[in-house]
Amino acid sequence: MVDEKSVSASEPLDLIRLCLDEQIFVKLRGNREMTGKLHAYDSHCNIVLGDATETIYYLESGSEDVKSRKEKSELVFVRGDSVMSIADASNIGKTNA
Amino acid sequence: MSTLKPFLNEKVKVLTADGRLLLGVLEGFDRTTNLVLSSAKERIFSIDEPTKDISMGLCIVRGNEVVSISDYDEQVEDSTDYSKIFAEKLKDTRNSLID
Amino acid sequence: MLFFSFFKTLVDQELKNDVKITGTLRSIDQYLNIKLDNVQTDVAKYPHFVAVRSVFIRGSTIRYIHLNPNSVDTNLLQDASRREAMASSGDKIVGR
């Protein structure tokens, strides 16, 4: 079922639709990033990611260096108000591998 | 609305966006979760001082500042010795990198 | 509306401003405000939740909701997302 409507990308959210079932990279508020497979989204940028890996950046007290830790989740809903940007992960490559 | 009606006239604990804990009887609420608490008190947790309560009487909590509202088991609550509890202050909901 | 109907079908746990709360999903509304029963939290770390039975969480303070993958059909979710996207783009064309 490939009609014009489902292929065209005329507005920003259409780009998210094209990422459905793909690996995506999401930048989040609170110094967080997440990669995972996009299973669902809505107009608020609420999203559901499968096999997600979250990276949290933080400062240890008394140190200037930014550290990071990772957390995994098999299936997670992310509230849209935390989402700053969404990108196709295949275009980015691994961050901080 | 995932309604607060069951909590009306019940003793509740309210967590706020700046990480504070309020206790009181829920007298009223609206769609934006503005709350009215009677016999309210703020419970202050500290890592190096015993927990203490500060009475505030009747108070309104603005919906924006509300994180969660919960009812509780009064027996368990009353049998908890808060003078022996030391806890870190909760974080706020802003999540800045530098506190 | 998608996530509203989606969560209505589920029983699971969730996480917030660095506080993690687990419970059984009792109800949810259009703001994604959530009510959980059988609340479990790390009471030693967060004595704020001593004796708590059920909790109402304001949707705006939620960061993540962790779901049980076995209780979710991700294909259905993707279809629902496409359908909702389609429906809203249709609205716009009509409204023009």
Short mmCIF file of C-alpha atoms in Angstrom, two decimals, chain A residues 1 3 5-6 11 14 17 20-22 28-30 32-34 37-48 54 69 71-79 81-82, chain C residues 1-3 6-7 15 18 20 31-33 58-70 72 74-75 77-79 81-82 84-90 92-93:
data_model
loop_
_atom_site.label_atom_id
_atom_site.label_comp_id
_atom_site.label_asym_id
_atom_site.label_seq_id
_atom_site.Cartn_x
_atom_site.Cartn_y
_atom_site.Cartn_z
CA MET A 1 0.00 0.00 0.00
CA ASP A 3 0.06 5.79 -2.15
CA LYS A 5 -0.05 10.32 0.99
CA SER A 6 2.01 7.71 2.81
CA GLU A 11 5.63 18.57 7.44
CA ASP A 14 5.88 13.20 8.49
CA ARG A 17 6.34 8.69 10.40
CA LEU A 20 8.46 4.03 12.14
CA ASP A 21 10.00 0.58 12.62
CA GLU A 22 13.50 2.12 12.22
CA LEU A 28 16.01 14.64 25.45
CA ARG A 29 15.80 17.25 28.17
CA GLY A 30 17.75 16.57 31.34
CA ARG A 32 19.73 12.50 28.10
CA GLU A 33 19.78 10.73 24.77
CA MET A 34 18.05 7.59 23.68
CA LYS A 37 13.29 1.27 17.41
CA LEU A 38 10.35 3.63 16.90
CA HIS A 39 7.06 1.85 17.45
CA ALA A 40 4.67 4.75 17.91
CA TYR A 41 4.41 8.52 18.06
CA ASP A 42 1.75 11.19 18.17
CA SER A 43 1.48 14.90 17.48
CA HIS A 44 2.96 15.78 20.91
CA CYS A 45 6.10 13.80 20.04
CA ASN A 46 5.13 11.25 22.66
CA ILE A 47 6.97 8.16 21.45
CA VAL A 48 7.33 4.46 22.20
CA GLU A 54 19.36 5.65 27.25
CA ARG A 69 25.96 6.12 32.13
CA GLU A 71 20.34 2.33 30.92
CA LYS A 72 18.38 -0.14 28.85
CA SER A 73 14.68 -0.71 28.50
CA GLU A 74 12.87 -3.30 26.43
CA LEU A 75 9.90 -1.05 25.75
CA VAL A 76 9.51 2.51 26.91
CA PHE A 77 7.10 5.37 26.45
CA VAL A 78 8.81 8.78 26.37
CA ARG A 79 6.69 11.82 27.10
CA ASP A 81 7.65 17.38 26.39
CA SER A 82 11.09 15.86 27.08
CA MET C 1 -5.61 10.15 21.53
CA LEU C 2 -3.46 7.21 20.44
CA PHE C 3 -1.52 6.88 23.67
CA PHE C 6 -3.03 2.51 24.26
CA PHE C 7 -2.34 2.88 27.96
CA LEU C 15 9.25 6.44 36.16
CA ASP C 18 14.37 10.60 38.93
CA LYS C 20 10.76 5.50 40.10
CA TYR C 31 -3.63 14.61 29.86
CA LEU C 32 -1.96 11.24 30.49
CA ASN C 33 -2.45 11.81 34.20
CA ARG C 58 0.31 14.46 37.04
CA GLY C 59 1.02 13.61 33.41
CA SER C 60 3.28 16.62 32.92
CA THR C 61 5.83 15.29 35.41
CA ILE C 62 6.27 11.91 33.76
CA ARG C 63 9.49 11.29 31.86
CA TYR C 64 9.19 7.63 30.92
CA ILE C 65 6.75 4.80 31.29
CA HIS C 66 8.43 1.43 31.05
CA LEU C 67 6.20 -1.19 29.54
CA ASN C 68 6.14 -4.95 29.52
CA PRO C 69 7.00 -5.91 25.91
CA ASN C 70 4.92 -9.08 26.20
CA VAL C 72 2.18 -4.86 23.72
CA THR C 74 4.27 -3.30 18.44
CA ASN C 75 2.92 -3.95 14.95
CA LEU C 77 1.09 0.26 17.58
CA GLN C 78 2.87 1.17 14.36
CA ASP C 79 -0.31 0.74 12.37
CA SER C 81 0.49 5.63 14.55
CA ARG C 82 0.24 5.62 10.76
CA GLU C 84 -3.46 8.67 13.33
CA ALA C 85 -0.90 10.52 11.17
CA MET C 86 -3.09 9.90 8.14
CA ALA C 87 -6.19 11.10 9.94
CA SER C 88 -4.60 14.34 11.12
CA SER C 89 -3.09 15.16 7.69
CA GLY C 90 -6.55 14.53 6.24
CA LYS C 92 -5.59 19.67 7.47
CA ILE C 93 -6.46 19.23 3.82
#
